[in-house]
Short mmCIF file of C-alpha atoms in Angstrom, two decimals:
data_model
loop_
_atom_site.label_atom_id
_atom_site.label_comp_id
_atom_site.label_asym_id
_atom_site.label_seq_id
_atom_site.Cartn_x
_atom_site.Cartn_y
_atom_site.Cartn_z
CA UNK A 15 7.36 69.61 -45.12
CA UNK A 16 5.78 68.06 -42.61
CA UNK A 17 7.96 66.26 -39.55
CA UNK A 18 5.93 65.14 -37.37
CA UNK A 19 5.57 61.34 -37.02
CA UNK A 20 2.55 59.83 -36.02
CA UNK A 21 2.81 57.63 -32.55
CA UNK A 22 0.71 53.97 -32.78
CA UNK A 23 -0.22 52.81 -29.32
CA UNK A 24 -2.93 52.29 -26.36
CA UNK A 25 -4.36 55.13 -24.04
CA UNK A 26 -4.36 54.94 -20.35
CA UNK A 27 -8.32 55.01 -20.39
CA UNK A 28 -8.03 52.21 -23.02
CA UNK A 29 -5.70 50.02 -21.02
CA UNK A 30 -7.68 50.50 -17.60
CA UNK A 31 -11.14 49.43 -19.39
CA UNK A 32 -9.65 46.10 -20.64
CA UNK A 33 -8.22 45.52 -17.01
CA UNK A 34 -11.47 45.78 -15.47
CA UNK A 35 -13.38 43.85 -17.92
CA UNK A 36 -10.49 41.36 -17.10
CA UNK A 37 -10.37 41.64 -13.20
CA UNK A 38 -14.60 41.09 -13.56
CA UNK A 39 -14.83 37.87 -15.44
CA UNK A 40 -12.09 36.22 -13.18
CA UNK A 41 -13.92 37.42 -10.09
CA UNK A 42 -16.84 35.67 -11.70
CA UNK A 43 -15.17 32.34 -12.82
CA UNK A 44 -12.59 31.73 -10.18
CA UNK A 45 -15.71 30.93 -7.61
CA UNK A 46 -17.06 28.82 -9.84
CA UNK A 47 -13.86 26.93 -11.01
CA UNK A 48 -13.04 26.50 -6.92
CA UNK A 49 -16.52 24.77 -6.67
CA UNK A 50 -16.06 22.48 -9.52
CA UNK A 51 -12.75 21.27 -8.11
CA UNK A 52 -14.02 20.71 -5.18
CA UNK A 53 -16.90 18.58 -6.51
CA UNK A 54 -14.82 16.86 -8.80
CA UNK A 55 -12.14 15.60 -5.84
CA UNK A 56 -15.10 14.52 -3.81
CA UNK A 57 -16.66 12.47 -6.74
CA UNK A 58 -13.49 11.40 -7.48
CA UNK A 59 -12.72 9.96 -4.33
CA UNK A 60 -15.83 8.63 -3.71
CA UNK A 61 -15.33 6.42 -7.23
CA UNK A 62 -12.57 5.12 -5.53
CA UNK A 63 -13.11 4.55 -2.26
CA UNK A 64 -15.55 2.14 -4.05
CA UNK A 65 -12.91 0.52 -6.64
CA UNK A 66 -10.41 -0.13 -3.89
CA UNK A 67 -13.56 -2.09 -1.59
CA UNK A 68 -14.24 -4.19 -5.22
CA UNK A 69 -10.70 -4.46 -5.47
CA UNK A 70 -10.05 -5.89 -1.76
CA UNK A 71 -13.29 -8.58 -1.68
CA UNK A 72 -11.75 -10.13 -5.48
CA UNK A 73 -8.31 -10.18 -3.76
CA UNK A 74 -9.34 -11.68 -0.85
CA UNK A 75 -11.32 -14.24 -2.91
CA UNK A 76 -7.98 -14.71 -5.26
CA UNK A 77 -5.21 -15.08 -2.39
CA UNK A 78 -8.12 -17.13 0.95
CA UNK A 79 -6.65 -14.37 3.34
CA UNK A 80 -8.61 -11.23 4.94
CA UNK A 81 -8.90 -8.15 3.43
CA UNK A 82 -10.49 -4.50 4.85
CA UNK A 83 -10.92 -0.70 4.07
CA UNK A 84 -10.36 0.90 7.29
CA UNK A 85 -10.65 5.31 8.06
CA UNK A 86 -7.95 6.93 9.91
CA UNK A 87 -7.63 11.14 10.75
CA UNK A 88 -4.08 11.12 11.52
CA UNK A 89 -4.17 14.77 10.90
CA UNK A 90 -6.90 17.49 9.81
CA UNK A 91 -7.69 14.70 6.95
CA UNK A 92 -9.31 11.91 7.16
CA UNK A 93 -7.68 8.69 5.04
CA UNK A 94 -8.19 5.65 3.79
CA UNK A 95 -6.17 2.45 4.22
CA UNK A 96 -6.84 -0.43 2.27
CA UNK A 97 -4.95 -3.86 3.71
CA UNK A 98 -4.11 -7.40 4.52
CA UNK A 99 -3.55 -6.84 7.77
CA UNK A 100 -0.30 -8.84 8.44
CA UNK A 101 0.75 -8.90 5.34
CA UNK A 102 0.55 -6.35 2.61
CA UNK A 103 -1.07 -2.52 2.59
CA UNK A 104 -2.69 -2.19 -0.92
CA UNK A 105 -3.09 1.63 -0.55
CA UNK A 106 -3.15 4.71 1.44
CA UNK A 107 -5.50 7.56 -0.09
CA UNK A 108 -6.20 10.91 1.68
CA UNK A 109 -10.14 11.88 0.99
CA UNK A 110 -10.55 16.03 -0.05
CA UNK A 111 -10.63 18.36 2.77
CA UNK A 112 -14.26 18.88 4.82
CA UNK A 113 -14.51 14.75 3.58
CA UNK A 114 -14.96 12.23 6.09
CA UNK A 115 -16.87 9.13 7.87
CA UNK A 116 -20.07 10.66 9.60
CA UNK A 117 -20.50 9.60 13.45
CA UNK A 118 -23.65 8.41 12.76
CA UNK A 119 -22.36 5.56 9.85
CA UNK A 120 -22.64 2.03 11.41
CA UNK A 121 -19.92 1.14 8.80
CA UNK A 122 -16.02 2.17 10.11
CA UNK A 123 -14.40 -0.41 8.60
CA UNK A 124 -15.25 -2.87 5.54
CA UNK A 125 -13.76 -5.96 6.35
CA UNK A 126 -13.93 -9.12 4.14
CA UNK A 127 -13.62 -12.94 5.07
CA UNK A 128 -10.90 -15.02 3.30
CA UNK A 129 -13.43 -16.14 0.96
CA UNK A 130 -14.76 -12.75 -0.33
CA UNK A 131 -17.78 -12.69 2.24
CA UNK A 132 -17.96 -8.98 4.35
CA UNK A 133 -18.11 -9.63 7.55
CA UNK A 134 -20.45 -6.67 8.61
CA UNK A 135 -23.51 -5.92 6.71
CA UNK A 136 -24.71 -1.63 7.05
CA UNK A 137 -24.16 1.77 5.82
CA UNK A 138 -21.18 3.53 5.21
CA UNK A 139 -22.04 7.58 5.08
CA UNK A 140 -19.12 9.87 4.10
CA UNK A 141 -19.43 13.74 4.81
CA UNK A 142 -18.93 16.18 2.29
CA UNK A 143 -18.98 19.88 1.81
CA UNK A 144 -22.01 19.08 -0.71
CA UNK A 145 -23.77 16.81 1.49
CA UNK A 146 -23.62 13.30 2.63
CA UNK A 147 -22.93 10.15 0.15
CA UNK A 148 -23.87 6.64 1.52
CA UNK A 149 -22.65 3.59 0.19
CA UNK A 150 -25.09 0.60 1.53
CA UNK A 151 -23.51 -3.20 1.81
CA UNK A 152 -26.48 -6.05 1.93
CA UNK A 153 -26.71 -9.58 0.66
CA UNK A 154 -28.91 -10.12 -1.85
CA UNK A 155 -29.94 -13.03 -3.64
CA UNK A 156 -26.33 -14.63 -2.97
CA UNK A 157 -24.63 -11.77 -4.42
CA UNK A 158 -23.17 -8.76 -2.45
CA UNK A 159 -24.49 -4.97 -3.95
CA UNK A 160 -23.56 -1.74 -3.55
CA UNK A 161 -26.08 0.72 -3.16
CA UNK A 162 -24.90 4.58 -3.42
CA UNK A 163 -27.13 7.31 -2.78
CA UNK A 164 -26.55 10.66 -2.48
CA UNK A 165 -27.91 13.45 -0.58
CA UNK A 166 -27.23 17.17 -1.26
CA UNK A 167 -28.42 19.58 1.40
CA UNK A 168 -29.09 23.00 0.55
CA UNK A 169 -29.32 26.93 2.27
CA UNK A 170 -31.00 26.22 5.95
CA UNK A 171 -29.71 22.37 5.80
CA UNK A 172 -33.29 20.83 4.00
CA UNK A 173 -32.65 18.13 2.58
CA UNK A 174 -33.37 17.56 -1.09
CA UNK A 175 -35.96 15.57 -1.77
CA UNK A 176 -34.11 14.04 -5.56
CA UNK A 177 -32.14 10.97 -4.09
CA UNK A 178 -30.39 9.31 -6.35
CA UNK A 179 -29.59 5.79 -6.49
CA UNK A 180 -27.16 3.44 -7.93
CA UNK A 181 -26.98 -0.13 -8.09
CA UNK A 182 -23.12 -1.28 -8.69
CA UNK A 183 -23.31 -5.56 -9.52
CA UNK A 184 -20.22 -7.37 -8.80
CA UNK A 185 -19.47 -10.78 -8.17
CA UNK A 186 -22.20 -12.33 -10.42
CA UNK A 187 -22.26 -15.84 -11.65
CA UNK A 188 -25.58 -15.51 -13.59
CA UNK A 189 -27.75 -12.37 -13.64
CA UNK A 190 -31.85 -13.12 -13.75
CA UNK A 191 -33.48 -11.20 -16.24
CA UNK A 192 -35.62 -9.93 -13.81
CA UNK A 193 -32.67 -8.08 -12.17
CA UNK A 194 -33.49 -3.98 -12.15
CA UNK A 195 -30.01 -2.42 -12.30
CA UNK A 196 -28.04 0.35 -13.35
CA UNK A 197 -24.28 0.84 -13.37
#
């Protein structure tokens, strides 16, 4: 008769290949996961910094009083504070870390007349880990545009030659046909 029962289960050598099979693919995704974060905050916040400007010339249109979007570094980050001043703060939004206002931007502050005018025409140019993003303010044909454009600088900072641009219309009371835009 024979007593001995057979034992179900995982060997030591088994166990330690699975581990490192493991312990390789997250050393190869968690880089890449890090990056896309980081990418997706900046976009992110980027996409905002230009709903809250949209946001502040309608309200200052709305209400007849002043509006602006205005860059503070209180800390190690650099923020965002979008106001009546006098009155009301709409928002306060810190940007991701390694974002901020370059010292080369003519923009600082986005400020809008009671009727919905900006004051100061230019380029706003926001630092990122990827690069630099501009956002460009300019009258044209009575209507104020946005103009974004991105720059991504690679390995030995050259910059890459693809720049892409965006048009963002706002603020229209009849568009000509003739109008080239994308949104």
């Amino acid at each position: 008769m024979n007593t001995e029962a057979r034992q179900a289960g995982f060997t030591l050598i088994e166990l330690v290949f699975v581990l490192s099979i493991a312990i390789i693919l997250s050393a190869a995704i968690i880089p890449i996961g890090d990056k896309w974060i980081r990418t997706t905050a900046e976009e992110d916040a980027f996409k905002s910094i230009i709903a809250t400007i949209q946001s502040l010339q309608s309200y200052s249109m709305a209400n007849n009083v002043y509006t602006r979007l205005r860059f503070t570094k209180p800390g190690t980050q650099t923020m965002y504070v979008a106001e009546a001043p006098g009155s009301i703060e709409f928002s306060r939004k810190l940007l991701p870390e390694g974002m901020h206002v370059s010292s080369l931007s003519n923009l600082k502050t986005v400020e809008f007349h009671a009727n919905g005018d900006i004051i100061n025409f230019g380029r706003l140019t926001l630092l990122t880990n990827r690069g630099s993003r501009t956002i460009t303010f300019q009258m044209q044909r009575g209507r104020m545009t946005i103009s974004e454009s991105k720059r991504l600088f690679l390995a030995g900072s050259n910059p890459d030659p693809h720049n892409h641009s965006y048009r963002i219309w706002y603020i229209t009371s009849a568009r000509d046909e003739n109008d080239d835009y994308t949104a």
